[in-house]
Amino acid sequence: VAGSGRHETLVCDGGSVSVSGMTNTVDITGHCAKVTVSGVQNKVTVESADDIEASGMKNAVTYQSGSPQVNKSGLDNSVDEG
């Protein structure tokens, strides 16, 4: 998912999802091997993932279950269980 101001709902079946751009809202159902979020002020909710990477500025990633490996870089990014 790339662009600006988009709202997407995706189904992940063990694959990878990449979100980039600005102010996108993405809801991901199912389990992902990897979720990568970059850009500015993106909001991503994922059911579960093995690996979550957040870079850029003010991105917010919320996972609903599991214990993913988390890698954060950039400014003011958050990855939290919710």
mmCIF file with all atom_site columns, C-alpha atoms in Angstrom:
data_model
loop_
_atom_site.group_PDB
_atom_site.id
_atom_site.type_symbol
_atom_site.label_atom_id
_atom_site.label_alt_id
_atom_site.label_comp_id
_atom_site.label_asym_id
_atom_site.label_entity_id
_atom_site.label_seq_id
_atom_site.pdbx_PDB_ins_code
_atom_site.Cartn_x
_atom_site.Cartn_y
_atom_site.Cartn_z
_atom_site.occupancy
_atom_site.B_iso_or_equiv
_atom_site.pdbx_formal_charge
_atom_site.auth_seq_id
_atom_site.auth_comp_id
_atom_site.auth_asym_id
_atom_site.auth_atom_id
_atom_site.pdbx_PDB_model_num
ATOM 1  C CA . VAL A 1 1  ? 0.000  0.000   0.000  1.00 0.00 ? 1  VAL A CA 1
ATOM 2  C CA . ALA A 1 2  ? 1.539  3.287   -1.070 1.00 0.00 ? 2  ALA A CA 1
ATOM 3  C CA . GLY A 1 3  ? 0.253  6.793   -1.469 1.00 0.00 ? 3  GLY A CA 1
ATOM 4  C CA . SER A 1 4  ? -1.373 9.418   0.668  1.00 0.00 ? 4  SER A CA 1
ATOM 5  C CA . GLY A 1 5  ? -4.611 9.439   2.640  1.00 0.00 ? 5  GLY A CA 1
ATOM 6  C CA . ARG A 1 6  ? -5.686 5.937   1.614  1.00 0.00 ? 6  ARG A CA 1
ATOM 7  C CA . HIS A 1 7  ? -7.827 3.591   3.732  1.00 0.00 ? 7  HIS A CA 1
ATOM 8  C CA . GLU A 1 8  ? -7.271 -0.077  2.924  1.00 0.00 ? 8  GLU A CA 1
ATOM 9  C CA . THR A 1 9  ? -8.299 -3.410  4.417  1.00 0.00 ? 9  THR A CA 1
ATOM 10 C CA . LEU A 1 10 ? -6.038 -6.333  3.504  1.00 0.00 ? 10 LEU A CA 1
ATOM 11 C CA . VAL A 1 11 ? -6.034 -10.059 4.208  1.00 0.00 ? 11 VAL A CA 1
ATOM 12 C CA . CYS A 1 12 ? -2.608 -11.481 5.014  1.00 0.00 ? 12 CYS A CA 1
ATOM 13 C CA . ASP A 1 13 ? -2.145 -15.231 4.717  1.00 0.00 ? 13 ASP A CA 1
ATOM 14 C CA . GLY A 1 14 ? 1.424  -15.689 5.922  1.00 0.00 ? 14 GLY A CA 1
ATOM 15 C CA . GLY A 1 15 ? 2.906  -13.201 3.456  1.00 0.00 ? 15 GLY A CA 1
ATOM 16 C CA . SER A 1 16 ? 4.396  -9.737  3.801  1.00 0.00 ? 16 SER A CA 1
ATOM 17 C CA . VAL A 1 17 ? 2.773  -6.293  3.682  1.00 0.00 ? 17 VAL A CA 1
ATOM 18 C CA . SER A 1 18 ? 4.517  -2.979  3.072  1.00 0.00 ? 18 SER A CA 1
ATOM 19 C CA . VAL A 1 19 ? 2.880  0.376   3.846  1.00 0.00 ? 19 VAL A CA 1
ATOM 20 C CA . SER A 1 20 ? 4.520  3.627   2.776  1.00 0.00 ? 20 SER A CA 1
ATOM 21 C CA . GLY A 1 21 ? 3.528  7.200   2.125  1.00 0.00 ? 21 GLY A CA 1
ATOM 22 C CA . MET A 1 22 ? 1.626  9.640   4.317  1.00 0.00 ? 22 MET A CA 1
ATOM 23 C CA . THR A 1 23 ? -1.486 9.456   6.504  1.00 0.00 ? 23 THR A CA 1
ATOM 24 C CA . ASN A 1 24 ? -2.651 6.057   5.275  1.00 0.00 ? 24 ASN A CA 1
ATOM 25 C CA . THR A 1 25 ? -4.891 3.875   7.446  1.00 0.00 ? 25 THR A CA 1
ATOM 26 C CA . VAL A 1 26 ? -4.477 0.139   6.885  1.00 0.00 ? 26 VAL A CA 1
ATOM 27 C CA . ASP A 1 27 ? -6.274 -2.732  8.633  1.00 0.00 ? 27 ASP A CA 1
ATOM 28 C CA . ILE A 1 28 ? -4.675 -6.157  8.133  1.00 0.00 ? 28 ILE A CA 1
ATOM 29 C CA . THR A 1 29 ? -6.526 -9.342  9.054  1.00 0.00 ? 29 THR A CA 1
ATOM 30 C CA . GLY A 1 30 ? -4.906 -12.759 9.347  1.00 0.00 ? 30 GLY A CA 1
ATOM 31 C CA . HIS A 1 31 ? -1.282 -13.560 10.102 1.00 0.00 ? 31 HIS A CA 1
ATOM 32 C CA . CYS A 1 32 ? 1.668  -11.892 8.321  1.00 0.00 ? 32 CYS A CA 1
ATOM 33 C CA . ALA A 1 33 ? 5.269  -13.041 8.235  1.00 0.00 ? 33 ALA A CA 1
ATOM 34 C CA . LYS A 1 34 ? 6.380  -9.389  8.073  1.00 0.00 ? 34 LYS A CA 1
ATOM 35 C CA . VAL A 1 35 ? 4.793  -5.938  8.184  1.00 0.00 ? 35 VAL A CA 1
ATOM 36 C CA . THR A 1 36 ? 6.929  -2.973  7.115  1.00 0.00 ? 36 THR A CA 1
ATOM 37 C CA . VAL A 1 37 ? 5.705  0.587   7.673  1.00 0.00 ? 37 VAL A CA 1
ATOM 38 C CA . SER A 1 38 ? 7.582  3.658   6.447  1.00 0.00 ? 38 SER A CA 1
ATOM 39 C CA . GLY A 1 39 ? 6.703  7.245   5.672  1.00 0.00 ? 39 GLY A CA 1
ATOM 40 C CA . VAL A 1 40 ? 4.832  9.736   7.827  1.00 0.00 ? 40 VAL A CA 1
ATOM 41 C CA . GLN A 1 41 ? 1.781  9.391   10.111 1.00 0.00 ? 41 GLN A CA 1
ATOM 42 C CA . ASN A 1 42 ? 0.519  6.037   8.854  1.00 0.00 ? 42 ASN A CA 1
ATOM 43 C CA . LYS A 1 43 ? -1.817 4.041   11.116 1.00 0.00 ? 43 LYS A CA 1
ATOM 44 C CA . VAL A 1 44 ? -1.655 0.268   10.737 1.00 0.00 ? 44 VAL A CA 1
ATOM 45 C CA . THR A 1 45 ? -3.581 -2.387  12.658 1.00 0.00 ? 45 THR A CA 1
ATOM 46 C CA . VAL A 1 46 ? -2.501 -6.002  12.177 1.00 0.00 ? 46 VAL A CA 1
ATOM 47 C CA . GLU A 1 47 ? -4.109 -9.126  13.624 1.00 0.00 ? 47 GLU A CA 1
ATOM 48 C CA . SER A 1 48 ? -0.745 -10.875 14.129 1.00 0.00 ? 48 SER A CA 1
ATOM 49 C CA . ALA A 1 49 ? 2.750  -10.858 12.629 1.00 0.00 ? 49 ALA A CA 1
ATOM 50 C CA . ASP A 1 50 ? 6.128  -12.502 13.173 1.00 0.00 ? 50 ASP A CA 1
ATOM 51 C CA . ASP A 1 51 ? 8.089  -9.329  12.399 1.00 0.00 ? 51 ASP A CA 1
ATOM 52 C CA . ILE A 1 52 ? 7.078  -5.643  12.457 1.00 0.00 ? 52 ILE A CA 1
ATOM 53 C CA . GLU A 1 53 ? 9.358  -2.882  11.206 1.00 0.00 ? 53 GLU A CA 1
ATOM 54 C CA . ALA A 1 54 ? 8.505  0.823   11.551 1.00 0.00 ? 54 ALA A CA 1
ATOM 55 C CA . SER A 1 55 ? 10.620 3.631   10.133 1.00 0.00 ? 55 SER A CA 1
ATOM 56 C CA . GLY A 1 56 ? 10.006 7.226   9.171  1.00 0.00 ? 56 GLY A CA 1
ATOM 57 C CA . MET A 1 57 ? 8.084  9.630   11.418 1.00 0.00 ? 57 MET A CA 1
ATOM 58 C CA . LYS A 1 58 ? 5.025  9.320   13.660 1.00 0.00 ? 58 LYS A CA 1
ATOM 59 C CA . ASN A 1 59 ? 3.828  5.964   12.332 1.00 0.00 ? 59 ASN A CA 1
ATOM 60 C CA . ALA A 1 60 ? 1.601  3.909   14.652 1.00 0.00 ? 60 ALA A CA 1
ATOM 61 C CA . VAL A 1 61 ? 1.370  0.124   14.388 1.00 0.00 ? 61 VAL A CA 1
ATOM 62 C CA . THR A 1 62 ? -0.970 -1.881  16.612 1.00 0.00 ? 62 THR A CA 1
ATOM 63 C CA . TYR A 1 63 ? -0.921 -5.674  16.698 1.00 0.00 ? 63 TYR A CA 1
ATOM 64 C CA . GLN A 1 64 ? -3.732 -7.659  18.287 1.00 0.00 ? 64 GLN A CA 1
ATOM 65 C CA . SER A 1 65 ? -1.992 -10.896 19.290 1.00 0.00 ? 65 SER A CA 1
ATOM 66 C CA . GLY A 1 66 ? 1.335  -12.670 19.405 1.00 0.00 ? 66 GLY A CA 1
ATOM 67 C CA . SER A 1 67 ? 4.864  -11.544 20.247 1.00 0.00 ? 67 SER A CA 1
ATOM 68 C CA . PRO A 1 68 ? 6.362  -10.103 17.067 1.00 0.00 ? 68 PRO A CA 1
ATOM 69 C CA . GLN A 1 69 ? 9.983  -9.154  16.628 1.00 0.00 ? 69 GLN A CA 1
ATOM 70 C CA . VAL A 1 70 ? 9.882  -5.333  16.576 1.00 0.00 ? 70 VAL A CA 1
ATOM 71 C CA . ASN A 1 71 ? 12.369 -3.015  14.877 1.00 0.00 ? 71 ASN A CA 1
ATOM 72 C CA . LYS A 1 72 ? 11.792 0.749   15.118 1.00 0.00 ? 72 LYS A CA 1
ATOM 73 C CA . SER A 1 73 ? 13.863 3.544   13.613 1.00 0.00 ? 73 SER A CA 1
ATOM 74 C CA . GLY A 1 74 ? 13.189 7.151   12.774 1.00 0.00 ? 74 GLY A CA 1
ATOM 75 C CA . LEU A 1 75 ? 11.270 9.660   14.868 1.00 0.00 ? 75 LEU A CA 1
ATOM 76 C CA . ASP A 1 76 ? 8.320  8.998   17.167 1.00 0.00 ? 76 ASP A CA 1
ATOM 77 C CA . ASN A 1 77 ? 7.187  5.626   15.736 1.00 0.00 ? 77 ASN A CA 1
ATOM 78 C CA . SER A 1 78 ? 5.158  3.285   17.937 1.00 0.00 ? 78 SER A CA 1
ATOM 79 C CA . VAL A 1 79 ? 4.518  -0.457  17.809 1.00 0.00 ? 79 VAL A CA 1
ATOM 80 C CA . ASP A 1 80 ? 2.139  -1.608  20.543 1.00 0.00 ? 80 ASP A CA 1
ATOM 81 C CA . GLU A 1 81 ? -0.191 -4.448  21.415 1.00 0.00 ? 81 GLU A CA 1
ATOM 82 C CA . GLY A 1 82 ? -3.770 -3.302  21.459 1.00 0.00 ? 82 GLY A CA 1
#
